[in-house]
């Protein structure tokens, strides 16, 4: 395994920022690392990269213990932290040359040229970093993480500040890199995680609450939605009275989205409601949980 975390513990006073979590990630996997603010994601990433010491447990990168050989694991990791640390007075190429020098890259200029093209920095590469937009600063941070061609990529909010077109471009870069690297990818943009990742790990209050493929989480997480559209306008009271409905979302007077743990039963109730009230159905369909709904159900359940 490229990343192995076992019984990891980190406390700040009485607060357990990371509470005995364990997981592993193999080569060629892109794994989404999710959780609410303060859940312990950044703390875990900093421990894996050797920037923060744990209180107990272990973290290994490519079989190397982070505590025993922190310099060696840094050679194998490309890390983009949430607070992207850049030298604003340096030019883009100058900064990437500095990072490449830290990693003692032999063919430095070739590596810099490749990573500038890869991250779409060619047009901005002759500017000072401080002159760049937030999105291009984020690209510089990603380029710095990739310049030494690491085996493992750890990306904390890599698409922060990017416009929709830039997000698609960086998404494609991450997906391409994930073919022959291990990628641990944190983001609050759940659609991005769903588009990029093979598997998701969700933590809440420092504890692991999910570690599975999205398809399995969709199957195993309770709750579905029945979406129905009528030709006629209906009162919300009719929808709320249906047995088995746990929540009613009104899209408009004709369209409704009903949360339920018994989709088949609710569909039957809707058909009976239609017959009793002489209504006409335009569409009726069942939707499984998407990642946002799974995330909310797991993290909110832990809070209650």
PDB file of C-alpha atoms in Angstrom:
ATOM      1  CA  UNK A   1       0.000   0.000   0.000  1.00  0.00           C
ATOM      2  CA  UNK A   2       1.205   3.524  -0.770  1.00  0.00           C
ATOM      3  CA  UNK A   3      -0.515   5.074   2.258  1.00  0.00           C
ATOM      4  CA  UNK A   4      -1.153   3.141   5.471  1.00  0.00           C
ATOM      5  CA  UNK A   5      -2.698   4.799   8.523  1.00  0.00           C
ATOM      6  CA  UNK A   6      -3.246   2.702  11.647  1.00  0.00           C
ATOM      7  CA  UNK A   7      -4.887   3.797  14.917  1.00  0.00           C
ATOM      8  CA  UNK A   8      -3.836   7.396  14.333  1.00  0.00           C
ATOM      9  CA  UNK A   9      -4.409   9.723  17.304  1.00  0.00           C
ATOM     10  CA  UNK A  10      -3.805  13.455  17.632  1.00  0.00           C
ATOM     11  CA  UNK A  11      -5.086  15.543  20.522  1.00  0.00           C
ATOM     12  CA  UNK A  12      -5.075  19.242  21.315  1.00  0.00           C
ATOM     13  CA  UNK A  13      -5.678  19.536  25.031  1.00  0.00           C
ATOM     14  CA  UNK A  14      -8.865  17.591  25.693  1.00  0.00           C
ATOM     15  CA  UNK A  15      -9.973  17.616  22.049  1.00  0.00           C
ATOM     16  CA  UNK A  16      -9.256  14.566  19.915  1.00  0.00           C
ATOM     17  CA  UNK A  17      -8.632  16.063  16.479  1.00  0.00           C
ATOM     18  CA  UNK A  18      -7.952  12.580  15.072  1.00  0.00           C
ATOM     19  CA  UNK A  19      -9.312   9.675  17.079  1.00  0.00           C
ATOM     20  CA  UNK A  20      -7.776   6.252  16.308  1.00  0.00           C
ATOM     21  CA  UNK A  21      -8.520   6.212  12.582  1.00  0.00           C
ATOM     22  CA  UNK A  22      -7.172   3.563  10.202  1.00  0.00           C
ATOM     23  CA  UNK A  23      -7.220   3.272   6.405  1.00  0.00           C
ATOM     24  CA  UNK A  24      -4.999   2.342   3.484  1.00  0.00           C
ATOM     25  CA  UNK A  25      -4.737   3.497  -0.132  1.00  0.00           C
ATOM     26  CA  UNK A  26      -3.077   1.594  -2.967  1.00  0.00           C
ATOM     27  CA  UNK A  27      -1.198   2.677  -6.071  1.00  0.00           C
ATOM     28  CA  UNK A  28      -3.492   3.922  -8.843  1.00  0.00           C
ATOM     29  CA  UNK A  29      -6.286   4.897  -6.459  1.00  0.00           C
ATOM     30  CA  UNK A  30      -7.855   8.364  -6.197  1.00  0.00           C
ATOM     31  CA  UNK A  31      -9.549   8.592  -2.819  1.00  0.00           C
ATOM     32  CA  UNK A  32     -11.719  11.465  -1.631  1.00  0.00           C
ATOM     33  CA  UNK A  33     -11.129  12.555   1.967  1.00  0.00           C
ATOM     34  CA  UNK A  34     -14.272  14.214   3.311  1.00  0.00           C
ATOM     35  CA  UNK A  35     -15.572  15.703   6.512  1.00  0.00           C
ATOM     36  CA  UNK A  36     -17.072  18.893   7.959  1.00  0.00           C
ATOM     37  CA  UNK A  37     -14.838  21.780   8.975  1.00  0.00           C
ATOM     38  CA  UNK A  38     -12.812  20.743  12.002  1.00  0.00           C
ATOM     39  CA  UNK A  39     -13.316  17.029  11.363  1.00  0.00           C
ATOM     40  CA  UNK A  40      -9.564  16.304  11.294  1.00  0.00           C
ATOM     41  CA  UNK A  41      -8.858  16.052   7.554  1.00  0.00           C
ATOM     42  CA  UNK A  42      -6.012  18.574   7.373  1.00  0.00           C
ATOM     43  CA  UNK A  43      -4.512  17.241  10.613  1.00  0.00           C
ATOM     44  CA  UNK A  44      -4.444  13.719   9.166  1.00  0.00           C
ATOM     45  CA  UNK A  45      -2.866  14.938   5.930  1.00  0.00           C
ATOM     46  CA  UNK A  46      -0.194  16.876   7.818  1.00  0.00           C
ATOM     47  CA  UNK A  47       0.670  13.763   9.842  1.00  0.00           C
ATOM     48  CA  UNK A  48       0.954  11.607   6.695  1.00  0.00           C
ATOM     49  CA  UNK A  49       3.251  14.167   5.078  1.00  0.00           C
ATOM     50  CA  UNK A  50       5.434  14.486   8.186  1.00  0.00           C
ATOM     51  CA  UNK A  51       4.580  18.112   8.913  1.00  0.00           C
ATOM     52  CA  UNK A  52       2.839  17.219  12.183  1.00  0.00           C
ATOM     53  CA  UNK A  53       3.605  14.529  14.766  1.00  0.00           C
ATOM     54  CA  UNK A  54       0.880  12.200  15.952  1.00  0.00           C
ATOM     55  CA  UNK A  55       0.373  11.276  19.610  1.00  0.00           C
ATOM     56  CA  UNK A  56      -0.198   7.595  18.895  1.00  0.00           C
ATOM     57  CA  UNK A  57      -0.617   5.187  16.001  1.00  0.00           C
ATOM     58  CA  UNK A  58       1.386   5.039  12.799  1.00  0.00           C
ATOM     59  CA  UNK A  59       1.460   6.433   9.278  1.00  0.00           C
ATOM     60  CA  UNK A  60       3.448   4.894   6.442  1.00  0.00           C
ATOM     61  CA  UNK A  61       4.096   6.113   2.891  1.00  0.00           C
ATOM     62  CA  UNK A  62       5.315   3.522   0.378  1.00  0.00           C
ATOM     63  CA  UNK A  63       6.105   1.247   3.324  1.00  0.00           C
ATOM     64  CA  UNK A  64       8.239   3.871   5.103  1.00  0.00           C
ATOM     65  CA  UNK A  65       7.257   4.976   8.594  1.00  0.00           C
ATOM     66  CA  UNK A  66       6.730   8.740   8.671  1.00  0.00           C
ATOM     67  CA  UNK A  67       8.246   9.143  12.153  1.00  0.00           C
ATOM     68  CA  UNK A  68      11.305   7.024  11.449  1.00  0.00           C
ATOM     69  CA  UNK A  69      12.282   8.561   8.110  1.00  0.00           C
ATOM     70  CA  UNK A  70      10.413  11.843   7.456  1.00  0.00           C
ATOM     71  CA  UNK A  71      12.868  13.130   4.836  1.00  0.00           C
ATOM     72  CA  UNK A  72      12.603   9.972   2.745  1.00  0.00           C
ATOM     73  CA  UNK A  73       8.796  10.068   2.668  1.00  0.00           C
ATOM     74  CA  UNK A  74       8.846  13.736   1.616  1.00  0.00           C
ATOM     75  CA  UNK A  75      10.718  12.674  -1.524  1.00  0.00           C
ATOM     76  CA  UNK A  76       7.815  10.398  -2.398  1.00  0.00           C
ATOM     77  CA  UNK A  77       4.998  12.859  -1.654  1.00  0.00           C
ATOM     78  CA  UNK A  78       3.633  15.810  -3.581  1.00  0.00           C
ATOM     79  CA  UNK A  79       1.675  17.912  -1.088  1.00  0.00           C
ATOM     80  CA  UNK A  80      -0.656  20.824  -1.757  1.00  0.00           C
ATOM     81  CA  UNK A  81      -1.873  22.140   1.622  1.00  0.00           C
ATOM     82  CA  UNK A  82      -5.120  24.054   2.054  1.00  0.00           C
ATOM     83  CA  UNK A  83      -3.185  27.247   2.833  1.00  0.00           C
ATOM     84  CA  UNK A  84      -1.080  27.262  -0.323  1.00  0.00           C
ATOM     85  CA  UNK A  85       2.395  28.553   0.761  1.00  0.00           C
ATOM     86  CA  UNK A  86       3.906  30.597  -2.052  1.00  0.00           C
ATOM     87  CA  UNK A  87       6.589  33.271  -2.334  1.00  0.00           C
ATOM     88  CA  UNK A  88       4.698  36.132  -3.984  1.00  0.00           C
ATOM     89  CA  UNK A  89       7.853  38.062  -4.925  1.00  0.00           C
ATOM     90  CA  UNK A  90       9.219  35.169  -6.972  1.00  0.00           C
ATOM     91  CA  UNK A  91       8.416  34.530 -10.628  1.00  0.00           C
ATOM     92  CA  UNK A  92       6.544  31.330 -11.451  1.00  0.00           C
ATOM     93  CA  UNK A  93       9.506  29.631 -13.126  1.00  0.00           C
ATOM     94  CA  UNK A  94      11.852  30.912 -10.440  1.00  0.00           C
ATOM     95  CA  UNK A  95       9.703  29.413  -7.697  1.00  0.00           C
ATOM     96  CA  UNK A  96       9.340  26.065  -9.470  1.00  0.00           C
ATOM     97  CA  UNK A  97      13.104  26.012 -10.025  1.00  0.00           C
ATOM     98  CA  UNK A  98      13.579  26.583  -6.296  1.00  0.00           C
ATOM     99  CA  UNK A  99      11.227  23.684  -5.439  1.00  0.00           C
ATOM    100  CA  UNK A 100      12.934  21.456  -8.023  1.00  0.00           C
ATOM    101  CA  UNK A 101      16.284  22.323  -6.433  1.00  0.00           C
ATOM    102  CA  UNK A 102      15.020  21.318  -2.998  1.00  0.00           C
ATOM    103  CA  UNK A 103      14.171  17.922  -4.480  1.00  0.00           C
ATOM    104  CA  UNK A 104      17.582  17.748  -6.233  1.00  0.00           C
ATOM    105  CA  UNK A 105      16.023  17.073  -9.635  1.00  0.00           C
ATOM    106  CA  UNK A 106      18.691  16.405 -12.248  1.00  0.00           C
ATOM    107  CA  UNK A 107      16.971  17.618 -15.422  1.00  0.00           C
ATOM    108  CA  UNK A 108      15.426  20.637 -13.737  1.00  0.00           C
ATOM    109  CA  UNK A 109      14.366  22.732 -16.742  1.00  0.00           C
ATOM    110  CA  UNK A 110      12.695  19.804 -18.474  1.00  0.00           C
ATOM    111  CA  UNK A 111      10.737  18.963 -15.305  1.00  0.00           C
ATOM    112  CA  UNK A 112       9.653  22.602 -14.929  1.00  0.00           C
ATOM    113  CA  UNK A 113       8.546  22.880 -18.556  1.00  0.00           C
ATOM    114  CA  UNK A 114       6.545  19.655 -18.284  1.00  0.00           C
ATOM    115  CA  UNK A 115       4.727  20.653 -15.113  1.00  0.00           C
ATOM    116  CA  UNK A 116       3.964  24.178 -16.400  1.00  0.00           C
ATOM    117  CA  UNK A 117       2.325  22.684 -19.477  1.00  0.00           C
ATOM    118  CA  UNK A 118       0.541  20.031 -17.413  1.00  0.00           C
ATOM    119  CA  UNK A 119      -1.073  22.554 -15.052  1.00  0.00           C
ATOM    120  CA  UNK A 120      -1.907  25.143 -17.713  1.00  0.00           C
ATOM    121  CA  UNK A 121       0.555  27.795 -16.507  1.00  0.00           C
ATOM    122  CA  UNK A 122       2.268  28.524 -19.822  1.00  0.00           C
ATOM    123  CA  UNK A 123       0.642  31.928 -20.399  1.00  0.00           C
ATOM    124  CA  UNK A 124       1.307  33.080 -16.812  1.00  0.00           C
ATOM    125  CA  UNK A 125       4.719  31.474 -16.321  1.00  0.00           C
ATOM    126  CA  UNK A 126       6.717  34.705 -16.765  1.00  0.00           C
ATOM    127  CA  UNK A 127       4.757  36.643 -14.127  1.00  0.00           C
ATOM    128  CA  UNK A 128       5.453  37.091 -10.453  1.00  0.00           C
ATOM    129  CA  UNK A 129       3.281  34.815  -8.318  1.00  0.00           C
ATOM    130  CA  UNK A 130       1.832  37.839  -6.510  1.00  0.00           C
ATOM    131  CA  UNK A 131       0.432  39.112  -9.824  1.00  0.00           C
ATOM    132  CA  UNK A 132      -1.595  35.957 -10.436  1.00  0.00           C
ATOM    133  CA  UNK A 133      -5.268  35.370  -9.725  1.00  0.00           C
ATOM    134  CA  UNK A 134      -6.183  33.010  -6.906  1.00  0.00           C
ATOM    135  CA  UNK A 135      -6.925  30.254  -9.413  1.00  0.00           C
ATOM    136  CA  UNK A 136      -3.498  30.529 -11.042  1.00  0.00           C
ATOM    137  CA  UNK A 137      -1.803  30.681  -7.636  1.00  0.00           C
ATOM    138  CA  UNK A 138      -3.530  27.370  -6.923  1.00  0.00           C
ATOM    139  CA  UNK A 139      -2.113  25.979 -10.163  1.00  0.00           C
ATOM    140  CA  UNK A 140       1.388  27.036  -9.110  1.00  0.00           C
ATOM    141  CA  UNK A 141       0.919  25.122  -5.838  1.00  0.00           C
ATOM    142  CA  UNK A 142      -0.202  22.044  -7.765  1.00  0.00           C
ATOM    143  CA  UNK A 143       2.758  22.380 -10.137  1.00  0.00           C
ATOM    144  CA  UNK A 144       5.123  22.548  -7.154  1.00  0.00           C
ATOM    145  CA  UNK A 145       3.552  19.374  -5.769  1.00  0.00           C
ATOM    146  CA  UNK A 146       4.075  17.590  -9.107  1.00  0.00           C
ATOM    147  CA  UNK A 147       7.467  18.886 -10.240  1.00  0.00           C
ATOM    148  CA  UNK A 148       9.493  16.012  -8.713  1.00  0.00           C
ATOM    149  CA  UNK A 149       7.085  13.359 -10.113  1.00  0.00           C
ATOM    150  CA  UNK A 150       6.105  11.915  -6.699  1.00  0.00           C
ATOM    151  CA  UNK A 151       4.548   8.504  -6.152  1.00  0.00           C
ATOM    152  CA  UNK A 152       1.915   9.906  -3.787  1.00  0.00           C
ATOM    153  CA  UNK A 153      -0.162  13.080  -4.154  1.00  0.00           C
ATOM    154  CA  UNK A 154      -1.891  14.615  -1.139  1.00  0.00           C
ATOM    155  CA  UNK A 155      -4.138  17.478  -2.192  1.00  0.00           C
ATOM    156  CA  UNK A 156      -6.040  19.578   0.350  1.00  0.00           C
ATOM    157  CA  UNK A 157      -8.753  21.595  -1.444  1.00  0.00           C
ATOM    158  CA  UNK A 158      -6.845  21.706  -4.787  1.00  0.00           C
ATOM    159  CA  UNK A 159      -9.695  23.341  -6.756  1.00  0.00           C
ATOM    160  CA  UNK A 160     -10.250  26.155  -4.255  1.00  0.00           C
ATOM    161  CA  UNK A 161     -10.581  29.497  -6.056  1.00  0.00           C
ATOM    162  CA  UNK A 162     -10.806  28.024  -9.549  1.00  0.00           C
ATOM    163  CA  UNK A 163     -13.514  28.990 -12.017  1.00  0.00           C
ATOM    164  CA  UNK A 164     -15.665  26.208 -13.572  1.00  0.00           C
ATOM    165  CA  UNK A 165     -13.425  25.874 -16.651  1.00  0.00           C
ATOM    166  CA  UNK A 166     -10.275  25.698 -14.531  1.00  0.00           C
ATOM    167  CA  UNK A 167     -11.891  23.120 -12.244  1.00  0.00           C
ATOM    168  CA  UNK A 168     -12.499  20.816 -15.218  1.00  0.00           C
ATOM    169  CA  UNK A 169      -8.881  21.250 -16.363  1.00  0.00           C
ATOM    170  CA  UNK A 170      -7.414  20.498 -12.920  1.00  0.00           C
ATOM    171  CA  UNK A 171      -9.852  17.616 -12.493  1.00  0.00           C
ATOM    172  CA  UNK A 172      -8.468  16.079 -15.682  1.00  0.00           C
ATOM    173  CA  UNK A 173      -4.889  16.601 -14.441  1.00  0.00           C
ATOM    174  CA  UNK A 174      -5.690  14.821 -11.162  1.00  0.00           C
ATOM    175  CA  UNK A 175      -7.454  11.955 -12.936  1.00  0.00           C
ATOM    176  CA  UNK A 176      -4.505  11.507 -15.313  1.00  0.00           C
ATOM    177  CA  UNK A 177      -2.010  11.565 -12.432  1.00  0.00           C
ATOM    178  CA  UNK A 178      -4.125   9.044 -10.560  1.00  0.00           C
ATOM    179  CA  UNK A 179      -3.478   6.401 -13.205  1.00  0.00           C
ATOM    180  CA  UNK A 180       0.040   5.762 -11.896  1.00  0.00           C
ATOM    181  CA  UNK A 181       0.102   7.535  -8.533  1.00  0.00           C
ATOM    182  CA  UNK A 182      -1.732   7.334  -5.229  1.00  0.00           C
ATOM    183  CA  UNK A 183      -3.949  10.384  -4.715  1.00  0.00           C
ATOM    184  CA  UNK A 184      -5.589  11.472  -1.455  1.00  0.00           C
ATOM    185  CA  UNK A 185      -7.862  14.345  -2.369  1.00  0.00           C
ATOM    186  CA  UNK A 186      -9.807  16.563   0.036  1.00  0.00           C
ATOM    187  CA  UNK A 187     -12.545  18.943  -1.088  1.00  0.00           C
ATOM    188  CA  UNK A 188     -15.782  20.524   0.084  1.00  0.00           C
ATOM    189  CA  UNK A 189     -16.999  20.493  -3.526  1.00  0.00           C
ATOM    190  CA  UNK A 190     -18.673  17.100  -3.372  1.00  0.00           C
ATOM    191  CA  UNK A 191     -19.481  17.048  -7.092  1.00  0.00           C
ATOM    192  CA  UNK A 192     -15.743  17.199  -7.764  1.00  0.00           C
ATOM    193  CA  UNK A 193     -15.061  14.300  -5.426  1.00  0.00           C
ATOM    194  CA  UNK A 194     -17.829  12.306  -7.092  1.00  0.00           C
ATOM    195  CA  UNK A 195     -16.357  13.059 -10.541  1.00  0.00           C
ATOM    196  CA  UNK A 196     -12.731  12.267  -9.635  1.00  0.00           C
ATOM    197  CA  UNK A 197     -12.574   9.669  -6.881  1.00  0.00           C
ATOM    198  CA  UNK A 198     -12.811   5.884  -6.885  1.00  0.00           C
ATOM    199  CA  UNK A 199     -13.466   5.676  -3.154  1.00  0.00           C
ATOM    200  CA  UNK A 200     -14.347   8.053  -0.341  1.00  0.00           C
ATOM    201  CA  UNK A 201     -13.210   8.228   3.271  1.00  0.00           C
ATOM    202  CA  UNK A 202     -15.439  10.323   5.529  1.00  0.00           C
ATOM    203  CA  UNK A 203     -14.430  11.464   9.012  1.00  0.00           C
ATOM    204  CA  UNK A 204     -16.394  13.453  11.554  1.00  0.00           C
ATOM    205  CA  UNK A 205     -15.164  14.805  14.883  1.00  0.00           C
ATOM    206  CA  UNK A 206     -11.892  12.963  14.285  1.00  0.00           C
ATOM    207  CA  UNK A 207     -13.539   9.570  13.813  1.00  0.00           C
ATOM    208  CA  UNK A 208     -13.876   7.451  10.694  1.00  0.00           C
ATOM    209  CA  UNK A 209     -17.547   7.142   9.671  1.00  0.00           C
ATOM    210  CA  UNK A 210     -17.170   5.722   6.143  1.00  0.00           C
ATOM    211  CA  UNK A 211     -14.527   4.098   3.945  1.00  0.00           C
ATOM    212  CA  UNK A 212     -16.048   2.610   0.815  1.00  0.00           C
ATOM    213  CA  UNK A 213     -16.766   3.044  -2.870  1.00  0.00           C
ATOM    214  CA  UNK A 214     -19.512   5.503  -3.682  1.00  0.00           C
ATOM    215  CA  UNK A 215     -21.689   2.793  -5.215  1.00  0.00           C
ATOM    216  CA  UNK A 216     -21.558   0.712  -2.021  1.00  0.00           C
ATOM    217  CA  UNK A 217     -22.305   3.747   0.125  1.00  0.00           C
ATOM    218  CA  UNK A 218     -25.319   4.522  -2.030  1.00  0.00           C
ATOM    219  CA  UNK A 219     -26.586   0.973  -1.561  1.00  0.00           C
ATOM    220  CA  UNK A 220     -25.920   0.765   2.175  1.00  0.00           C
ATOM    221  CA  UNK A 221     -26.864   4.257   3.346  1.00  0.00           C
ATOM    222  CA  UNK A 222     -30.502   4.416   4.352  1.00  0.00           C
ATOM    223  CA  UNK A 223     -32.789   6.672   2.418  1.00  0.00           C
ATOM    224  CA  UNK A 224     -33.987   7.281  -1.107  1.00  0.00           C
ATOM    225  CA  UNK A 225     -35.980   9.950  -2.854  1.00  0.00           C
ATOM    226  CA  UNK A 226     -39.155   9.518  -4.853  1.00  0.00           C
ATOM    227  CA  UNK A 227     -39.568  12.377  -7.301  1.00  0.00           C
ATOM    228  CA  UNK A 228     -43.025  12.988  -8.767  1.00  0.00           C
ATOM    229  CA  UNK A 229     -44.390  15.623 -11.126  1.00  0.00           C
ATOM    230  CA  UNK A 230     -48.143  16.177 -11.551  1.00  0.00           C
ATOM    231  CA  UNK A 231     -50.026  18.112 -14.209  1.00  0.00           C
ATOM    232  CA  UNK A 232     -52.084  19.647 -11.423  1.00  0.00           C
ATOM    233  CA  UNK A 233     -51.081  21.861  -8.493  1.00  0.00           C
ATOM    234  CA  UNK A 234     -51.126  20.102  -5.111  1.00  0.00           C
ATOM    235  CA  UNK A 235     -51.088  21.159  -1.484  1.00  0.00           C
ATOM    236  CA  UNK A 236     -48.029  20.241   0.576  1.00  0.00           C
ATOM    237  CA  UNK A 237     -50.380  18.730   3.162  1.00  0.00           C
ATOM    238  CA  UNK A 238     -51.241  15.888   0.786  1.00  0.00           C
ATOM    239  CA  UNK A 239     -47.567  14.997   0.424  1.00  0.00           C
ATOM    240  CA  UNK A 240     -46.819  15.184   4.144  1.00  0.00           C
ATOM    241  CA  UNK A 241     -49.654  12.788   4.972  1.00  0.00           C
ATOM    242  CA  UNK A 242     -48.213   9.955   2.898  1.00  0.00           C
ATOM    243  CA  UNK A 243     -47.042   7.017   5.085  1.00  0.00           C
ATOM    244  CA  UNK A 244     -43.312   6.360   4.887  1.00  0.00           C
ATOM    245  CA  UNK A 245     -42.323   9.891   3.849  1.00  0.00           C
ATOM    246  CA  UNK A 246     -39.654  11.347   6.165  1.00  0.00           C
ATOM    247  CA  UNK A 247     -39.217  14.716   4.449  1.00  0.00           C
ATOM    248  CA  UNK A 248     -40.976  16.679   1.708  1.00  0.00           C
ATOM    249  CA  UNK A 249     -39.096  18.954  -0.672  1.00  0.00           C
ATOM    250  CA  UNK A 250     -41.345  21.143  -2.827  1.00  0.00           C
ATOM    251  CA  UNK A 251     -39.695  22.130  -6.090  1.00  0.00           C
ATOM    252  CA  UNK A 252     -42.873  23.931  -7.241  1.00  0.00           C
ATOM    253  CA  UNK A 253     -46.652  23.378  -7.018  1.00  0.00           C
ATOM    254  CA  UNK A 254     -46.397  20.513  -9.507  1.00  0.00           C
ATOM    255  CA  UNK A 255     -43.084  18.869  -8.595  1.00  0.00           C
ATOM    256  CA  UNK A 256     -42.169  17.120  -5.347  1.00  0.00           C
ATOM    257  CA  UNK A 257     -39.205  15.236  -3.950  1.00  0.00           C
ATOM    258  CA  UNK A 258     -40.044  12.865  -1.099  1.00  0.00           C
ATOM    259  CA  UNK A 259     -37.405  11.406   1.224  1.00  0.00           C
ATOM    260  CA  UNK A 260     -38.143   7.869   2.366  1.00  0.00           C
ATOM    261  CA  UNK A 261     -36.662   4.604   3.590  1.00  0.00           C
ATOM    262  CA  UNK A 262     -39.362   2.687   1.695  1.00  0.00           C
ATOM    263  CA  UNK A 263     -39.415   3.932  -1.886  1.00  0.00           C
ATOM    264  CA  UNK A 264     -41.644   1.119  -3.189  1.00  0.00           C
ATOM    265  CA  UNK A 265     -44.233   1.785  -0.482  1.00  0.00           C
ATOM    266  CA  UNK A 266     -44.288   5.514  -1.196  1.00  0.00           C
ATOM    267  CA  UNK A 267     -44.667   4.917  -4.935  1.00  0.00           C
ATOM    268  CA  UNK A 268     -47.683   2.725  -4.180  1.00  0.00           C
ATOM    269  CA  UNK A 269     -49.154   5.428  -1.920  1.00  0.00           C
ATOM    270  CA  UNK A 270     -48.658   8.011  -4.664  1.00  0.00           C
ATOM    271  CA  UNK A 271     -50.507   5.875  -7.190  1.00  0.00           C
ATOM    272  CA  UNK A 272     -53.418   5.497  -4.763  1.00  0.00           C
ATOM    273  CA  UNK A 273     -53.375   9.256  -4.103  1.00  0.00           C
ATOM    274  CA  UNK A 274     -53.515   9.856  -7.848  1.00  0.00           C
ATOM    275  CA  UNK A 275     -56.550   7.618  -8.294  1.00  0.00           C
ATOM    276  CA  UNK A 276     -58.424   9.052  -5.298  1.00  0.00           C
ATOM    277  CA  UNK A 277     -57.943  12.646  -6.433  1.00  0.00           C
ATOM    278  CA  UNK A 278     -58.196  12.090 -10.194  1.00  0.00           C
ATOM    279  CA  UNK A 279     -54.677  13.431 -10.788  1.00  0.00           C
ATOM    280  CA  UNK A 280     -52.368  13.038 -13.765  1.00  0.00           C
ATOM    281  CA  UNK A 281     -48.716  12.039 -13.285  1.00  0.00           C
ATOM    282  CA  UNK A 282     -46.181  13.557 -15.665  1.00  0.00           C
ATOM    283  CA  UNK A 283     -43.213  11.603 -14.247  1.00  0.00           C
ATOM    284  CA  UNK A 284     -42.422   9.331 -11.308  1.00  0.00           C
ATOM    285  CA  UNK A 285     -38.942   8.091 -10.450  1.00  0.00           C
ATOM    286  CA  UNK A 286     -36.807   6.868  -7.568  1.00  0.00           C
ATOM    287  CA  UNK A 287     -33.402   8.438  -6.925  1.00  0.00           C
ATOM    288  CA  UNK A 288     -30.638   6.921  -4.809  1.00  0.00           C
ATOM    289  CA  UNK A 289     -28.553   8.949  -2.401  1.00  0.00           C
ATOM    290  CA  UNK A 290     -25.938  11.168  -4.018  1.00  0.00           C
ATOM    291  CA  UNK A 291     -22.678  11.966  -2.260  1.00  0.00           C
ATOM    292  CA  UNK A 292     -24.026  15.156  -0.692  1.00  0.00           C
ATOM    293  CA  UNK A 293     -26.937  13.280   0.871  1.00  0.00           C
ATOM    294  CA  UNK A 294     -24.665  10.471   2.074  1.00  0.00           C
ATOM    295  CA  UNK A 295     -22.249  13.013   3.566  1.00  0.00           C
ATOM    296  CA  UNK A 296     -25.025  14.829   5.413  1.00  0.00           C
ATOM    297  CA  UNK A 297     -26.620  11.645   6.733  1.00  0.00           C
ATOM    298  CA  UNK A 298     -23.314  10.322   8.106  1.00  0.00           C
ATOM    299  CA  UNK A 299     -21.980  13.544   9.595  1.00  0.00           C
ATOM    300  CA  UNK A 300     -25.296  14.815  10.952  1.00  0.00           C
ATOM    301  CA  UNK A 301     -26.021  11.431  12.504  1.00  0.00           C
ATOM    302  CA  UNK A 302     -22.720  11.653  14.356  1.00  0.00           C
ATOM    303  CA  UNK A 303     -23.585  15.109  15.671  1.00  0.00           C
ATOM    304  CA  UNK A 304     -26.927  14.112  17.133  1.00  0.00           C
TER     305      UNK A 304
END
